[in-house]
Amino acid sequence: MFTCAFCEKQSTESWTGKWCETCRKLKNLGNVYGFEELYDICERVCIRDEKQRQNKIDLEKKIDYVKKDGKWVNKPCLQ
């Protein structure tokens, strides 16, 4: 098997393929919804500027987490 042409980490699905399973799914999403739309979604959701990062940090600092049954949960969820 060969290395995926996109992520360059996973093995390709077949000898003749260029994509691993995950990257092929991303490619198919791009073919259905358009690569520009896929890029815009990734940019809006995954990429944060400094102000957005700071807002997320501030929100997380306000939440009290406790461990319940081996998992971290919000304190209000225990009620």
PDB file of N, CA, C and O in Angstrom:
ATOM      1  N   MET A   1       0.840  -1.186   0.000  1.00  0.00           N
ATOM      2  CA  MET A   1       0.000   0.000   0.000  1.00  0.00           C
ATOM      3  C   MET A   1       0.884   1.249   0.000  1.00  0.00           C
ATOM      4  O   MET A   1       1.992   1.227   0.488  1.00  0.00           O
ATOM      5  N   PHE A   2       0.287   2.334  -0.468  1.00  0.00           N
ATOM      6  CA  PHE A   2       1.004   3.590  -0.549  1.00  0.00           C
ATOM      7  C   PHE A   2       0.467   4.563   0.490  1.00  0.00           C
ATOM      8  O   PHE A   2      -0.557   4.338   1.109  1.00  0.00           O
ATOM      9  N   THR A   3       1.146   5.685   0.660  1.00  0.00           N
ATOM     10  CA  THR A   3       0.717   6.716   1.600  1.00  0.00           C
ATOM     11  C   THR A   3      -0.297   7.625   0.923  1.00  0.00           C
ATOM     12  O   THR A   3      -0.175   7.938  -0.260  1.00  0.00           O
ATOM     13  N   CYS A   4      -1.290   8.074   1.692  1.00  0.00           N
ATOM     14  CA  CYS A   4      -2.345   8.953   1.191  1.00  0.00           C
ATOM     15  C   CYS A   4      -1.723  10.224   0.598  1.00  0.00           C
ATOM     16  O   CYS A   4      -0.815  10.821   1.175  1.00  0.00           O
ATOM     17  N   ALA A   5      -2.253  10.651  -0.543  1.00  0.00           N
ATOM     18  CA  ALA A   5      -1.740  11.840  -1.213  1.00  0.00           C
ATOM     19  C   ALA A   5      -2.119  13.125  -0.482  1.00  0.00           C
ATOM     20  O   ALA A   5      -1.466  14.146  -0.645  1.00  0.00           O
ATOM     21  N   PHE A   6      -3.168  13.079   0.354  1.00  0.00           N
ATOM     22  CA  PHE A   6      -3.618  14.285   1.039  1.00  0.00           C
ATOM     23  C   PHE A   6      -2.991  14.434   2.425  1.00  0.00           C
ATOM     24  O   PHE A   6      -2.265  15.372   2.696  1.00  0.00           O
ATOM     25  N   CYS A   7      -3.242  13.487   3.312  1.00  0.00           N
ATOM     26  CA  CYS A   7      -2.738  13.614   4.689  1.00  0.00           C
ATOM     27  C   CYS A   7      -1.289  13.148   4.825  1.00  0.00           C
ATOM     28  O   CYS A   7      -0.615  13.510   5.769  1.00  0.00           O
ATOM     29  N   GLU A   8      -0.842  12.336   3.911  1.00  0.00           N
ATOM     30  CA  GLU A   8       0.532  11.824   3.885  1.00  0.00           C
ATOM     31  C   GLU A   8       0.891  11.031   5.138  1.00  0.00           C
ATOM     32  O   GLU A   8       2.047  10.943   5.505  1.00  0.00           O
ATOM     33  N   LYS A   9      -0.124  10.436   5.806  1.00  0.00           N
ATOM     34  CA  LYS A   9       0.126   9.660   7.020  1.00  0.00           C
ATOM     35  C   LYS A   9      -0.453   8.258   6.940  1.00  0.00           C
ATOM     36  O   LYS A   9       0.190   7.309   7.322  1.00  0.00           O
ATOM     37  N   GLN A  10      -1.694   8.153   6.492  1.00  0.00           N
ATOM     38  CA  GLN A  10      -2.386   6.873   6.446  1.00  0.00           C
ATOM     39  C   GLN A  10      -2.082   6.139   5.144  1.00  0.00           C
ATOM     40  O   GLN A  10      -1.646   6.733   4.160  1.00  0.00           O
ATOM     41  N   SER A  11      -2.354   4.854   5.161  1.00  0.00           N
ATOM     42  CA  SER A  11      -2.196   4.050   3.946  1.00  0.00           C
ATOM     43  C   SER A  11      -3.412   4.236   3.047  1.00  0.00           C
ATOM     44  O   SER A  11      -4.518   4.481   3.528  1.00  0.00           O
ATOM     45  N   THR A  12      -3.194   4.102   1.757  1.00  0.00           N
ATOM     46  CA  THR A  12      -4.304   4.189   0.819  1.00  0.00           C
ATOM     47  C   THR A  12      -5.217   2.985   0.985  1.00  0.00           C
ATOM     48  O   THR A  12      -4.822   1.958   1.533  1.00  0.00           O
ATOM     49  N   GLU A  13      -6.445   3.115   0.509  1.00  0.00           N
ATOM     50  CA  GLU A  13      -7.426   2.038   0.652  1.00  0.00           C
ATOM     51  C   GLU A  13      -7.110   0.846  -0.247  1.00  0.00           C
ATOM     52  O   GLU A  13      -7.467  -0.275   0.063  1.00  0.00           O
ATOM     53  N   SER A  14      -6.475   1.123  -1.379  1.00  0.00           N
ATOM     54  CA  SER A  14      -6.153   0.036  -2.305  1.00  0.00           C
ATOM     55  C   SER A  14      -4.835   0.353  -3.007  1.00  0.00           C
ATOM     56  O   SER A  14      -4.287   1.443  -2.875  1.00  0.00           O
ATOM     57  N   TRP A  15      -4.357  -0.597  -3.752  1.00  0.00           N
ATOM     58  CA  TRP A  15      -3.101  -0.397  -4.483  1.00  0.00           C
ATOM     59  C   TRP A  15      -3.220   0.707  -5.517  1.00  0.00           C
ATOM     60  O   TRP A  15      -2.258   1.401  -5.813  1.00  0.00           O
ATOM     61  N   THR A  16      -4.397   0.849  -6.098  1.00  0.00           N
ATOM     62  CA  THR A  16      -4.566   1.838  -7.162  1.00  0.00           C
ATOM     63  C   THR A  16      -5.091   3.172  -6.649  1.00  0.00           C
ATOM     64  O   THR A  16      -5.142   4.141  -7.386  1.00  0.00           O
ATOM     65  N   GLY A  17      -5.512   3.243  -5.372  1.00  0.00           N
ATOM     66  CA  GLY A  17      -6.073   4.474  -4.837  1.00  0.00           C
ATOM     67  C   GLY A  17      -5.016   5.468  -4.399  1.00  0.00           C
ATOM     68  O   GLY A  17      -3.856   5.113  -4.178  1.00  0.00           O
ATOM     69  N   LYS A  18      -5.425   6.716  -4.291  1.00  0.00           N
ATOM     70  CA  LYS A  18      -4.515   7.775  -3.852  1.00  0.00           C
ATOM     71  C   LYS A  18      -4.871   8.303  -2.470  1.00  0.00           C
ATOM     72  O   LYS A  18      -4.140   9.080  -1.899  1.00  0.00           O
ATOM     73  N   TRP A  19      -6.044   7.892  -1.922  1.00  0.00           N
ATOM     74  CA  TRP A  19      -6.577   8.476  -0.706  1.00  0.00           C
ATOM     75  C   TRP A  19      -6.787   7.415   0.363  1.00  0.00           C
ATOM     76  O   TRP A  19      -7.155   6.292   0.069  1.00  0.00           O
ATOM     77  N   CYS A  20      -6.612   7.801   1.630  1.00  0.00           N
ATOM     78  CA  CYS A  20      -7.010   6.925   2.736  1.00  0.00           C
ATOM     79  C   CYS A  20      -8.523   7.081   2.916  1.00  0.00           C
ATOM     80  O   CYS A  20      -9.153   7.939   2.295  1.00  0.00           O
ATOM     81  N   GLU A  21      -9.105   6.285   3.779  1.00  0.00           N
ATOM     82  CA  GLU A  21     -10.556   6.307   3.954  1.00  0.00           C
ATOM     83  C   GLU A  21     -11.066   7.677   4.418  1.00  0.00           C
ATOM     84  O   GLU A  21     -12.044   8.198   3.887  1.00  0.00           O
ATOM     85  N   THR A  22     -10.405   8.273   5.398  1.00  0.00           N
ATOM     86  CA  THR A  22     -10.841   9.561   5.940  1.00  0.00           C
ATOM     87  C   THR A  22     -10.744  10.670   4.895  1.00  0.00           C
ATOM     88  O   THR A  22     -11.681  11.454   4.722  1.00  0.00           O
ATOM     89  N   CYS A  23      -9.632  10.733   4.195  1.00  0.00           N
ATOM     90  CA  CYS A  23      -9.445  11.781   3.202  1.00  0.00           C
ATOM     91  C   CYS A  23     -10.380  11.599   2.008  1.00  0.00           C
ATOM     92  O   CYS A  23     -10.851  12.574   1.426  1.00  0.00           O
ATOM     93  N   ARG A  24     -10.693  10.346   1.676  1.00  0.00           N
ATOM     94  CA  ARG A  24     -11.643  10.090   0.595  1.00  0.00           C
ATOM     95  C   ARG A  24     -13.018  10.628   0.982  1.00  0.00           C
ATOM     96  O   ARG A  24     -13.724  11.229   0.168  1.00  0.00           O
ATOM     97  N   LYS A  25     -13.397  10.467   2.259  1.00  0.00           N
ATOM     98  CA  LYS A  25     -14.678  10.996   2.730  1.00  0.00           C
ATOM     99  C   LYS A  25     -14.696  12.519   2.640  1.00  0.00           C
ATOM    100  O   LYS A  25     -15.696  13.118   2.245  1.00  0.00           O
ATOM    101  N   LEU A  26     -13.574  13.158   3.004  1.00  0.00           N
ATOM    102  CA  LEU A  26     -13.475  14.612   2.869  1.00  0.00           C
ATOM    103  C   LEU A  26     -13.579  15.038   1.408  1.00  0.00           C
ATOM    104  O   LEU A  26     -14.251  16.020   1.081  1.00  0.00           O
ATOM    105  N   LYS A  27     -12.929  14.292   0.533  1.00  0.00           N
ATOM    106  CA  LYS A  27     -12.993  14.590  -0.898  1.00  0.00           C
ATOM    107  C   LYS A  27     -14.418  14.460  -1.404  1.00  0.00           C
ATOM    108  O   LYS A  27     -14.911  15.311  -2.156  1.00  0.00           O
ATOM    109  N   ASN A  28     -15.122  13.411  -0.952  1.00  0.00           N
ATOM    110  CA  ASN A  28     -16.505  13.219  -1.372  1.00  0.00           C
ATOM    111  C   ASN A  28     -17.407  14.340  -0.858  1.00  0.00           C
ATOM    112  O   ASN A  28     -18.305  14.798  -1.576  1.00  0.00           O
ATOM    113  N   LEU A  29     -17.184  14.789   0.378  1.00  0.00           N
ATOM    114  CA  LEU A  29     -17.942  15.929   0.894  1.00  0.00           C
ATOM    115  C   LEU A  29     -17.700  17.172   0.047  1.00  0.00           C
ATOM    116  O   LEU A  29     -18.625  17.934  -0.236  1.00  0.00           O
ATOM    117  N   GLY A  30     -16.456  17.371  -0.341  1.00  0.00           N
ATOM    118  CA  GLY A  30     -16.132  18.495  -1.207  1.00  0.00           C
ATOM    119  C   GLY A  30     -16.806  18.387  -2.556  1.00  0.00           C
ATOM    120  O   GLY A  30     -17.284  19.382  -3.112  1.00  0.00           O
ATOM    121  N   ASN A  31     -16.893  17.182  -3.095  1.00  0.00           N
ATOM    122  CA  ASN A  31     -17.562  16.985  -4.384  1.00  0.00           C
ATOM    123  C   ASN A  31     -19.060  17.256  -4.274  1.00  0.00           C
ATOM    124  O   ASN A  31     -19.673  17.765  -5.208  1.00  0.00           O
ATOM    125  N   VAL A  32     -19.654  16.929  -3.141  1.00  0.00           N
ATOM    126  CA  VAL A  32     -21.097  17.116  -2.965  1.00  0.00           C
ATOM    127  C   VAL A  32     -21.426  18.573  -2.643  1.00  0.00           C
ATOM    128  O   VAL A  32     -22.298  19.179  -3.261  1.00  0.00           O
ATOM    129  N   TYR A  33     -20.748  19.138  -1.642  1.00  0.00           N
ATOM    130  CA  TYR A  33     -21.094  20.474  -1.156  1.00  0.00           C
ATOM    131  C   TYR A  33     -20.238  21.580  -1.747  1.00  0.00           C
ATOM    132  O   TYR A  33     -20.550  22.749  -1.570  1.00  0.00           O
ATOM    133  N   GLY A  34     -19.182  21.237  -2.412  1.00  0.00           N
ATOM    134  CA  GLY A  34     -18.267  22.221  -2.977  1.00  0.00           C
ATOM    135  C   GLY A  34     -17.092  22.441  -2.039  1.00  0.00           C
ATOM    136  O   GLY A  34     -17.270  22.531  -0.822  1.00  0.00           O
ATOM    137  N   PHE A  35     -15.926  22.509  -2.608  1.00  0.00           N
ATOM    138  CA  PHE A  35     -14.724  22.648  -1.793  1.00  0.00           C
ATOM    139  C   PHE A  35     -14.641  24.010  -1.119  1.00  0.00           C
ATOM    140  O   PHE A  35     -14.116  24.137  -0.025  1.00  0.00           O
ATOM    141  N   GLU A  36     -15.208  25.033  -1.759  1.00  0.00           N
ATOM    142  CA  GLU A  36     -15.227  26.357  -1.141  1.00  0.00           C
ATOM    143  C   GLU A  36     -16.085  26.338   0.120  1.00  0.00           C
ATOM    144  O   GLU A  36     -15.704  26.888   1.158  1.00  0.00           O
ATOM    145  N   GLU A  37     -17.248  25.677   0.059  1.00  0.00           N
ATOM    146  CA  GLU A  37     -18.122  25.546   1.233  1.00  0.00           C
ATOM    147  C   GLU A  37     -17.433  24.754   2.342  1.00  0.00           C
ATOM    148  O   GLU A  37     -17.480  25.122   3.509  1.00  0.00           O
ATOM    149  N   LEU A  38     -16.783  23.662   1.965  1.00  0.00           N
ATOM    150  CA  LEU A  38     -16.059  22.838   2.932  1.00  0.00           C
ATOM    151  C   LEU A  38     -14.944  23.647   3.604  1.00  0.00           C
ATOM    152  O   LEU A  38     -14.771  23.607   4.822  1.00  0.00           O
ATOM    153  N   TYR A  39     -14.216  24.425   2.813  1.00  0.00           N
ATOM    154  CA  TYR A  39     -13.161  25.272   3.353  1.00  0.00           C
ATOM    155  C   TYR A  39     -13.732  26.332   4.291  1.00  0.00           C
ATOM    156  O   TYR A  39     -13.189  26.583   5.369  1.00  0.00           O
ATOM    157  N   ASP A  40     -14.847  26.969   3.899  1.00  0.00           N
ATOM    158  CA  ASP A  40     -15.472  27.994   4.737  1.00  0.00           C
ATOM    159  C   ASP A  40     -15.910  27.419   6.079  1.00  0.00           C
ATOM    160  O   ASP A  40     -15.746  28.049   7.122  1.00  0.00           O
ATOM    161  N   ILE A  41     -16.477  26.209   6.068  1.00  0.00           N
ATOM    162  CA  ILE A  41     -16.899  25.562   7.312  1.00  0.00           C
ATOM    163  C   ILE A  41     -15.689  25.309   8.203  1.00  0.00           C
ATOM    164  O   ILE A  41     -15.717  25.603   9.404  1.00  0.00           O
ATOM    165  N   CYS A  42     -14.633  24.764   7.634  1.00  0.00           N
ATOM    166  CA  CYS A  42     -13.414  24.503   8.413  1.00  0.00           C
ATOM    167  C   CYS A  42     -12.840  25.795   8.984  1.00  0.00           C
ATOM    168  O   CYS A  42     -12.422  25.842  10.143  1.00  0.00           O
ATOM    169  N   GLU A  43     -12.851  26.840   8.187  1.00  0.00           N
ATOM    170  CA  GLU A  43     -12.303  28.118   8.636  1.00  0.00           C
ATOM    171  C   GLU A  43     -13.150  28.712   9.764  1.00  0.00           C
ATOM    172  O   GLU A  43     -12.617  29.210  10.752  1.00  0.00           O
ATOM    173  N   ARG A  44     -14.491  28.634   9.650  1.00  0.00           N
ATOM    174  CA  ARG A  44     -15.377  29.184  10.685  1.00  0.00           C
ATOM    175  C   ARG A  44     -15.307  28.374  11.969  1.00  0.00           C
ATOM    176  O   ARG A  44     -15.389  28.922  13.059  1.00  0.00           O
ATOM    177  N   VAL A  45     -15.164  27.063  11.867  1.00  0.00           N
ATOM    178  CA  VAL A  45     -15.247  26.193  13.035  1.00  0.00           C
ATOM    179  C   VAL A  45     -13.880  25.919  13.657  1.00  0.00           C
ATOM    180  O   VAL A  45     -13.737  25.929  14.871  1.00  0.00           O
ATOM    181  N   CYS A  46     -12.881  25.676  12.849  1.00  0.00           N
ATOM    182  CA  CYS A  46     -11.593  25.203  13.357  1.00  0.00           C
ATOM    183  C   CYS A  46     -10.570  26.307  13.592  1.00  0.00           C
ATOM    184  O   CYS A  46      -9.717  26.165  14.457  1.00  0.00           O
ATOM    185  N   ILE A  47     -10.643  27.355  12.834  1.00  0.00           N
ATOM    186  CA  ILE A  47      -9.627  28.397  12.929  1.00  0.00           C
ATOM    187  C   ILE A  47     -10.173  29.545  13.770  1.00  0.00           C
ATOM    188  O   ILE A  47     -11.234  30.085  13.492  1.00  0.00           O
ATOM    189  N   ARG A  48      -9.452  29.881  14.817  1.00  0.00           N
ATOM    190  CA  ARG A  48      -9.877  30.941  15.723  1.00  0.00           C
ATOM    191  C   ARG A  48      -8.806  32.025  15.776  1.00  0.00           C
ATOM    192  O   ARG A  48      -7.620  31.734  15.765  1.00  0.00           O
ATOM    193  N   ASP A  49      -9.277  33.280  15.848  1.00  0.00           N
ATOM    194  CA  ASP A  49      -8.322  34.358  16.041  1.00  0.00           C
ATOM    195  C   ASP A  49      -8.069  34.530  17.541  1.00  0.00           C
ATOM    196  O   ASP A  49      -8.656  33.828  18.364  1.00  0.00           O
ATOM    197  N   GLU A  50      -7.229  35.461  17.909  1.00  0.00           N
ATOM    198  CA  GLU A  50      -6.832  35.634  19.309  1.00  0.00           C
ATOM    199  C   GLU A  50      -8.031  35.949  20.202  1.00  0.00           C
ATOM    200  O   GLU A  50      -8.157  35.415  21.305  1.00  0.00           O
ATOM    201  N   LYS A  51      -8.938  36.798  19.735  1.00  0.00           N
ATOM    202  CA  LYS A  51     -10.103  37.168  20.541  1.00  0.00           C
ATOM    203  C   LYS A  51     -11.013  35.955  20.775  1.00  0.00           C
ATOM    204  O   LYS A  51     -11.505  35.743  21.886  1.00  0.00           O
ATOM    205  N   GLN A  52     -11.221  35.141  19.751  1.00  0.00           N
ATOM    206  CA  GLN A  52     -12.054  33.949  19.888  1.00  0.00           C
ATOM    207  C   GLN A  52     -11.415  32.945  20.852  1.00  0.00           C
ATOM    208  O   GLN A  52     -12.111  32.325  21.653  1.00  0.00           O
ATOM    209  N   ARG A  53     -10.103  32.783  20.770  1.00  0.00           N
ATOM    210  CA  ARG A  53      -9.412  31.880  21.696  1.00  0.00           C
ATOM    211  C   ARG A  53      -9.558  32.366  23.130  1.00  0.00           C
ATOM    212  O   ARG A  53      -9.813  31.578  24.036  1.00  0.00           O
ATOM    213  N   GLN A  54      -9.393  33.671  23.340  1.00  0.00           N
ATOM    214  CA  GLN A  54      -9.503  34.221  24.685  1.00  0.00           C
ATOM    215  C   GLN A  54     -10.918  34.064  25.216  1.00  0.00           C
ATOM    216  O   GLN A  54     -11.108  33.736  26.394  1.00  0.00           O
ATOM    217  N   ASN A  55     -11.929  34.266  24.379  1.00  0.00           N
ATOM    218  CA  ASN A  55     -13.317  34.066  24.804  1.00  0.00           C
ATOM    219  C   ASN A  55     -13.551  32.619  25.233  1.00  0.00           C
ATOM    220  O   ASN A  55     -14.217  32.355  26.234  1.00  0.00           O
ATOM    221  N   LYS A  56     -13.023  31.672  24.481  1.00  0.00           N
ATOM    222  CA  LYS A  56     -13.175  30.261  24.818  1.00  0.00           C
ATOM    223  C   LYS A  56     -12.488  29.947  26.147  1.00  0.00           C
ATOM    224  O   LYS A  56     -13.039  29.236  26.990  1.00  0.00           O
ATOM    225  N   ILE A  57     -11.300  30.482  26.348  1.00  0.00           N
ATOM    226  CA  ILE A  57     -10.578  30.283  27.600  1.00  0.00           C
ATOM    227  C   ILE A  57     -11.375  30.858  28.768  1.00  0.00           C
ATOM    228  O   ILE A  57     -11.541  30.216  29.804  1.00  0.00           O
ATOM    229  N   ASP A  58     -11.916  32.070  28.592  1.00  0.00           N
ATOM    230  CA  ASP A  58     -12.698  32.704  29.649  1.00  0.00           C
ATOM    231  C   ASP A  58     -13.947  31.890  29.974  1.00  0.00           C
ATOM    232  O   ASP A  58     -14.309  31.748  31.146  1.00  0.00           O
ATOM    233  N   LEU A  59     -14.616  31.351  28.966  1.00  0.00           N
ATOM    234  CA  LEU A  59     -15.794  30.518  29.197  1.00  0.00           C
ATOM    235  C   LEU A  59     -15.437  29.259  29.975  1.00  0.00           C
ATOM    236  O   LEU A  59     -16.146  28.868  30.903  1.00  0.00           O
ATOM    237  N   GLU A  60     -14.354  28.616  29.593  1.00  0.00           N
ATOM    238  CA  GLU A  60     -13.937  27.388  30.267  1.00  0.00           C
ATOM    239  C   GLU A  60     -13.540  27.646  31.724  1.00  0.00           C
ATOM    240  O   GLU A  60     -13.771  26.810  32.578  1.00  0.00           O
ATOM    241  N   LYS A  61     -12.979  28.808  31.996  1.00  0.00           N
ATOM    242  CA  LYS A  61     -12.583  29.136  33.367  1.00  0.00           C
ATOM    243  C   LYS A  61     -13.800  29.308  34.277  1.00  0.00           C
ATOM    244  O   LYS A  61     -13.713  29.080  35.471  1.00  0.00           O
ATOM    245  N   LYS A  62     -14.946  29.700  33.699  1.00  0.00           N
ATOM    246  CA  LYS A  62     -16.152  29.930  34.486  1.00  0.00           C
ATOM    247  C   LYS A  62     -16.861  28.623  34.851  1.00  0.00           C
ATOM    248  O   LYS A  62     -17.679  28.605  35.765  1.00  0.00           O
ATOM    249  N   ILE A  63     -16.576  27.543  34.179  1.00  0.00           N
ATOM    250  CA  ILE A  63     -17.269  26.280  34.393  1.00  0.00           C
ATOM    251  C   ILE A  63     -16.549  25.472  35.466  1.00  0.00           C
ATOM    252  O   ILE A  63     -15.337  25.300  35.412  1.00  0.00           O
ATOM    253  N   ASP A  64     -17.299  24.994  36.439  1.00  0.00           N
ATOM    254  CA  ASP A  64     -16.745  24.110  37.461  1.00  0.00           C
ATOM    255  C   ASP A  64     -16.901  22.673  36.999  1.00  0.00           C
ATOM    256  O   ASP A  64     -18.013  22.205  36.726  1.00  0.00           O
ATOM    257  N   TYR A  65     -15.801  21.968  36.880  1.00  0.00           N
ATOM    258  CA  TYR A  65     -15.825  20.576  36.485  1.00  0.00           C
ATOM    259  C   TYR A  65     -15.551  19.701  37.696  1.00  0.00           C
ATOM    260  O   TYR A  65     -14.757  20.055  38.559  1.00  0.00           O
ATOM    261  N   VAL A  66     -16.231  18.572  37.739  1.00  0.00           N
ATOM    262  CA  VAL A  66     -15.974  17.574  38.773  1.00  0.00           C
ATOM    263  C   VAL A  66     -15.911  16.212  38.091  1.00  0.00           C
ATOM    264  O   VAL A  66     -16.457  16.021  37.011  1.00  0.00           O
ATOM    265  N   LYS A  67     -15.253  15.287  38.737  1.00  0.00           N
ATOM    266  CA  LYS A  67     -15.116  13.953  38.170  1.00  0.00           C
ATOM    267  C   LYS A  67     -16.237  13.063  38.699  1.00  0.00           C
ATOM    268  O   LYS A  67     -16.443  12.967  39.900  1.00  0.00           O
ATOM    269  N   LYS A  68     -16.985  12.457  37.794  1.00  0.00           N
ATOM    270  CA  LYS A  68     -18.090  11.568  38.163  1.00  0.00           C
ATOM    271  C   LYS A  68     -18.008  10.331  37.292  1.00  0.00           C
ATOM    272  O   LYS A  68     -18.005  10.428  36.073  1.00  0.00           O
ATOM    273  N   ASP A  69     -17.922   9.180  37.917  1.00  0.00           N
ATOM    274  CA  ASP A  69     -17.831   7.909  37.195  1.00  0.00           C
ATOM    275  C   ASP A  69     -16.658   7.885  36.217  1.00  0.00           C
ATOM    276  O   ASP A  69     -16.764   7.386  35.102  1.00  0.00           O
ATOM    277  N   GLY A  70     -15.549   8.511  36.612  1.00  0.00           N
ATOM    278  CA  GLY A  70     -14.349   8.501  35.793  1.00  0.00           C
ATOM    279  C   GLY A  70     -14.354   9.505  34.654  1.00  0.00           C
ATOM    280  O   GLY A  70     -13.450   9.518  33.830  1.00  0.00           O
ATOM    281  N   LYS A  71     -15.388  10.371  34.572  1.00  0.00           N
ATOM    282  CA  LYS A  71     -15.468  11.372  33.504  1.00  0.00           C
ATOM    283  C   LYS A  71     -15.608  12.758  34.121  1.00  0.00           C
ATOM    284  O   LYS A  71     -16.213  12.929  35.166  1.00  0.00           O
ATOM    285  N   TRP A  72     -15.060  13.753  33.434  1.00  0.00           N
ATOM    286  CA  TRP A  72     -15.196  15.128  33.886  1.00  0.00           C
ATOM    287  C   TRP A  72     -16.514  15.673  33.351  1.00  0.00           C
ATOM    288  O   TRP A  72     -16.797  15.595  32.163  1.00  0.00           O
ATOM    289  N   VAL A  73     -17.349  16.211  34.262  1.00  0.00           N
ATOM    290  CA  VAL A  73     -18.644  16.762  33.885  1.00  0.00           C
ATOM    291  C   VAL A  73     -18.821  18.125  34.547  1.00  0.00           C
ATOM    292  O   VAL A  73     -18.186  18.445  35.543  1.00  0.00           O
ATOM    293  N   ASN A  74     -19.737  18.920  33.975  1.00  0.00           N
ATOM    294  CA  ASN A  74     -20.058  20.219  34.592  1.00  0.00           C
ATOM    295  C   ASN A  74     -20.726  19.969  35.934  1.00  0.00           C
ATOM    296  O   ASN A  74     -21.512  19.042  36.085  1.00  0.00           O
ATOM    297  N   LYS A  75     -20.441  20.811  36.888  1.00  0.00           N
ATOM    298  CA  LYS A  75     -21.003  20.653  38.226  1.00  0.00           C
ATOM    299  C   LYS A  75     -22.544  20.659  38.190  1.00  0.00           C
ATOM    300  O   LYS A  75     -23.163  19.836  38.839  1.00  0.00           O
ATOM    301  N   PRO A  76     -23.207  21.551  37.425  1.00  0.00           N
ATOM    302  CA  PRO A  76     -24.674  21.540  37.396  1.00  0.00           C
ATOM    303  C   PRO A  76     -25.274  20.226  36.880  1.00  0.00           C
ATOM    304  O   PRO A  76     -26.403  19.908  37.187  1.00  0.00           O
ATOM    305  N   CYS A  77     -24.525  19.433  36.121  1.00  0.00           N
ATOM    306  CA  CYS A  77     -25.029  18.189  35.565  1.00  0.00           C
ATOM    307  C   CYS A  77     -25.228  17.120  36.638  1.00  0.00           C
ATOM    308  O   CYS A  77     -25.851  16.105  36.387  1.00  0.00           O
ATOM    309  N   LEU A  78     -24.681  17.326  37.809  1.00  0.00           N
ATOM    310  CA  LEU A  78     -24.789  16.321  38.853  1.00  0.00           C
ATOM    311  C   LEU A  78     -26.174  16.296  39.497  1.00  0.00           C
ATOM    312  O   LEU A  78     -26.553  15.352  40.137  1.00  0.00           O
ATOM    313  N   GLN A  79     -26.921  17.370  39.353  1.00  0.00           N
ATOM    314  CA  GLN A  79     -28.244  17.453  39.996  1.00  0.00           C
ATOM    315  C   GLN A  79     -29.262  16.602  39.290  1.00  0.00           C
ATOM    316  O   GLN A  79     -29.248  16.322  38.185  1.00  0.00           O
TER     317      GLN A  79
END
